[in-house]
Amino acid sequence: MGDRRPPRRLVSKLLVAAGLLSGAASPAAQTAPPRAPRVELELDQLNDPAGLEQRLRQLLGPSTGSDWAVANGEVHRGGFRLGPGQSLRGHLLVLRGTADLSGQVPGNVVVLDGDLVLRAGSVVGGDALAIGGRIREEGGKVRGERRSLEGAVPGLNRSGGGLPEGLVKLAGLAGMVVTITLLGFGLVLFARPKFEVVSDTAAHSPMRSLLTGLLAQVVAVPTAGLLVIGLVMSVVGILLVPFVAITLSLLAAAGVLMGFLAVLHAMGESQVRRRMAAGAPAGSPNSYRYLRIGIGSLAAVWLVWVAFGWVPVAGMLVLLGAGLATWLVATIGLGAFLLSRAGTRPAFTGRFISPEALTDEYLWATPQLGVSAVKRPAGGPR
Amino acid sequence: MTGVRWAGLRGNARWTVLSAALLAGCGHPVPLRQFEYARPYDGEPRLAAEVEFEAGALTIGPGRPEDLYNMSLRYHAGRFRPVGTFDGGRVTLGVESLREGGLRIGGRPQAARIGFSARPDLDLDLALGTGEAEVELGGLRLSRLGLNSGAGRVRLSFAVPNPGSCTEASVAAAAGDIRLDRIGDSGCGTWRIDGGVGKVTIDLDGDWHRDGRIVISQGVGGVTLIAPARLGLRVTLAGLLTRFAGDRFARSGKSYTSEGYQEAVRHLEVDVRSAIGAVRVEWR
């Protein structure tokens, strides 16, 4: 049986020949220089100077060599001077330079990155706008509105390129991570026992903590309202209303924050213990490390949003997911905070482990810092 | 125990310093931009003006004679965008939020100075967020005033009598202090003041062209009325926990009438609805 397919070398030769022929058919396309793209602008409305500036800078950045045109007007680059007695038709756009007018412009005048100087005798029939500059009235007149916009443009560098939105979000995320980390380290440093009790409560009773947190969110505002109304009704307690309002707000904020961090601590602790139990190197097990890992895990979720938040539908879904995860952590934390009475009640933590559970595996994987050493039974071998 | 605690912290110090450096690198002041906007006066008989200013310091007063209005605005670019549009005798001025979050680090506050021509009748609506507002409307032909403030301090004054005729003025602030000076020169016959939570001080001085009425609704806080002796004043209170303090008043139920009320050339009715607070009258 012979192979009827054409050999590969022949096919490639035919393709090259076809390409050459097609090129030869249009010699002009090869010899003529590439034509600059044409940028068309409307300057009839100058109501939104910030928007117009954004557009101009966007166009100016990549297409410096483009052929610019203004509908019913003209464009000049790097400064423009209109002498006395001279006049233009329609609008005037001056890019990256000063517009020095002594004559008449019947339409609107826009200057980007330069001043608009109105000498004696000059008249602008329409509106005047100076972006990245000022309108200097030196005897001239603007019949329409005068606008000027000065100062650094946010998110734009000198060349006109924009600061990526992702970088801004990343900076925001980094700021939040650092703030939360510092707060968490402060809690570990100054309130470690209570903080660990809240963390253990969240770890051992997550569902109860979640339900308690949900309930607390539902009843918090009505309860506070009732308390304030009760104080007002008692007349004498009216003076206490501001203090109660401030105290309740601070307590709520402290509860949510401590609980939130405690859940992140529990997440980190759980991960470290799993690694240790699996025999993997897990580094030094301490609360700072637990917090770091927990915060890192949550930040990773938000990092996905930073990376893919721009995707039309998926970005919104990622944002919703990250928001939901954060809310869940905060709710469980608040519940754990309430169940453990701000870490003063360790009943939910499961800290009192039965002697049967203290196996060698448990003790190996569990740091026993702070646990007093068991005394040798009296009368045992020495 | 303490040693272990500090040791753990030291172990993470490198990471913390790195994060702090990242934050420091990312934290940059929000850029401030300057926006100037003006429209020449061209014989307009009236002007409806709407000012929206969400945050910062706002100053309003008489503007340059050759301009119908002018605005000099310093705003936080990236969070706000300037607004300046004129359409069919109505101008909208101020800033609108871009609804961008974030933390502002350092820098000067946002501020605006707006001037209006004294020639056209002015129908003025102010919507303010947080911050301070100094509004001097003396000499302007004010035909109506509506001022809504979120939280902050609002001072509204009339240094010169209104040459026009004002139908009504209303001032509302959710929280914060309100001070109204020489409202007799405003030319407005009726004033409605909603104080929310905060202190309300009203100087009733000025050249009252007709009898006036002031309705004050105050949630929590005190109301102080500073009244010229020539004015006949009747204060009516509504509210469970509202107290009245003032000399030279005759009480009738919840109504307090000043001495010489009948003989006074101009009379002023003041209705105060307050949940909790006191109404105090100081004679000048």
Short mmCIF file of C-alpha atoms in Angstrom, two decimals, chain A residues 46-54 57 127 129 131-132 137 142-155 163 165 167-168 170-172 174-179 181-182 185 188-193 232 235 238 284 286 288-289 292 295 369-370, chain B residues 1-2 4-13 15-16 18-23 25-28 30-40 42 64 66-67 69-70 75-87 91 100 103 220 240-241 275-276:
data_model
loop_
_atom_site.label_atom_id
_atom_site.label_comp_id
_atom_site.label_asym_id
_atom_site.label_seq_id
_atom_site.Cartn_x
_atom_site.Cartn_y
_atom_site.Cartn_z
CA LEU A 46 -15.45 70.48 28.23
CA ASN A 47 -17.71 69.60 31.18
CA ASP A 48 -15.55 66.71 32.29
CA PRO A 49 -11.97 67.94 32.36
CA ALA A 50 -10.69 64.95 34.35
CA GLY A 51 -12.20 62.55 31.83
CA LEU A 52 -10.83 64.51 28.89
CA GLU A 53 -7.40 64.60 30.50
CA GLN A 54 -7.45 60.85 31.01
CA ARG A 57 -2.99 61.17 28.18
CA ASP A 127 -14.73 77.70 26.74
CA LEU A 129 -9.46 74.59 29.61
CA ILE A 131 -4.90 70.79 31.93
CA GLY A 132 -1.63 70.62 33.83
CA GLU A 137 -5.55 86.43 31.90
CA VAL A 142 -12.90 84.15 27.56
CA ARG A 143 -16.55 84.43 26.63
CA GLY A 144 -17.39 80.95 27.86
CA GLU A 145 -16.37 79.00 30.94
CA ARG A 146 -12.83 78.86 32.27
CA ARG A 147 -11.42 75.67 33.74
CA SER A 148 -7.96 74.67 34.82
CA LEU A 149 -6.72 71.46 36.33
CA GLU A 150 -3.33 71.34 38.01
CA GLY A 151 -1.34 68.92 40.09
CA ALA A 152 -0.04 65.39 39.82
CA VAL A 153 -2.31 62.98 38.02
CA PRO A 154 -3.08 59.95 40.17
CA GLY A 155 -2.01 56.67 38.69
CA LEU A 163 -0.01 52.55 37.49
CA GLU A 165 -4.65 48.74 39.33
CA LEU A 167 -0.41 47.06 42.19
CA VAL A 168 -2.66 49.46 44.06
CA LEU A 170 -1.66 44.65 46.27
CA ALA A 171 -0.45 47.62 48.27
CA GLY A 172 -3.80 47.80 50.05
CA ALA A 174 -0.11 44.40 52.11
CA GLY A 175 -1.18 47.25 54.35
CA MET A 176 -4.04 45.24 55.80
CA VAL A 177 -1.82 42.19 56.33
CA VAL A 178 0.81 44.21 58.16
CA THR A 179 -1.77 45.97 60.33
CA THR A 181 -0.16 41.03 61.92
CA LEU A 182 1.04 43.78 64.22
CA PHE A 185 1.58 40.05 67.63
CA VAL A 188 0.19 37.38 71.69
CA LEU A 189 2.72 39.51 73.49
CA PHE A 190 0.40 41.06 76.04
CA ALA A 191 -2.62 38.78 76.34
CA ARG A 192 -1.38 35.39 75.25
CA PRO A 193 -3.29 33.11 77.69
CA VAL A 232 -32.96 57.39 78.46
CA VAL A 235 -33.77 59.92 83.02
CA ILE A 238 -29.21 59.81 80.18
CA SER A 284 9.45 26.52 65.55
CA ASN A 286 4.85 29.29 68.51
CA TYR A 288 3.64 34.20 66.24
CA ARG A 289 4.21 31.52 63.64
CA ARG A 292 1.66 34.37 60.48
CA ILE A 295 -2.98 35.53 58.19
CA LEU A 369 5.42 24.64 76.66
CA GLY A 370 3.84 25.96 79.81
CA MET B 1 7.85 31.95 79.67
CA THR B 2 8.71 35.52 78.80
CA VAL B 4 9.99 31.99 74.95
CA ARG B 5 7.54 34.73 74.09
CA TRP B 6 10.26 37.17 73.02
CA ALA B 7 12.18 34.43 71.24
CA GLY B 8 9.15 33.71 69.11
CA LEU B 9 8.79 37.38 68.31
CA ARG B 10 12.47 37.65 67.37
CA GLY B 11 12.08 34.68 65.08
CA ASN B 12 9.42 36.51 63.15
CA ALA B 13 11.10 39.90 63.28
CA TRP B 15 9.19 38.87 58.31
CA THR B 16 7.61 41.75 60.22
CA LEU B 18 9.89 43.08 55.52
CA SER B 19 6.14 43.59 55.69
CA ALA B 20 6.53 47.01 57.30
CA ALA B 21 8.96 48.00 54.56
CA LEU B 22 6.46 46.86 51.96
CA LEU B 23 3.76 48.95 53.63
CA GLY B 25 6.86 51.53 50.12
CA CYS B 26 3.22 51.25 49.19
CA GLY B 27 1.98 54.05 51.42
CA HIS B 28 2.06 57.25 49.42
CA VAL B 30 -3.05 60.80 47.95
CA PRO B 31 -2.26 63.42 45.31
CA LEU B 32 -4.03 66.73 45.64
CA ARG B 33 -5.10 68.56 42.54
CA GLN B 34 -6.26 72.08 41.99
CA PHE B 35 -9.32 72.76 39.89
CA GLU B 36 -10.45 76.25 38.95
CA TYR B 37 -13.79 76.85 37.33
CA ALA B 38 -15.65 80.05 36.50
CA ARG B 39 -18.35 81.35 34.24
CA PRO B 40 -18.72 85.01 33.30
CA ASP B 42 -23.98 87.46 31.20
CA ARG B 64 -15.90 88.26 41.64
CA GLU B 66 -17.58 89.79 36.58
CA ASP B 67 -18.30 86.12 37.23
CA TYR B 69 -19.86 81.94 39.86
CA ASN B 70 -16.37 80.71 40.45
CA TYR B 75 -9.33 67.80 45.90
CA HIS B 76 -7.98 64.31 46.44
CA ALA B 77 -7.52 62.95 42.97
CA GLY B 78 -8.03 59.23 42.74
CA ARG B 79 -10.89 59.37 45.23
CA PHE B 80 -12.89 62.29 43.97
CA ARG B 81 -13.45 64.02 40.70
CA PRO B 82 -14.30 67.68 40.28
CA VAL B 83 -17.78 68.65 39.23
CA GLY B 84 -18.52 71.85 37.39
CA THR B 85 -21.41 71.90 34.95
CA PHE B 86 -23.84 74.58 33.87
CA ASP B 87 -27.05 73.75 32.09
CA VAL B 91 -24.92 74.98 37.99
CA GLU B 100 -12.52 54.16 45.85
CA LEU B 103 -6.09 54.82 53.49
CA VAL B 220 -29.93 65.32 71.19
CA LEU B 240 -40.54 65.05 76.77
CA LEU B 241 -37.12 65.99 77.97
CA ALA B 275 -35.91 64.71 72.17
CA ILE B 276 -33.32 65.50 74.76
#
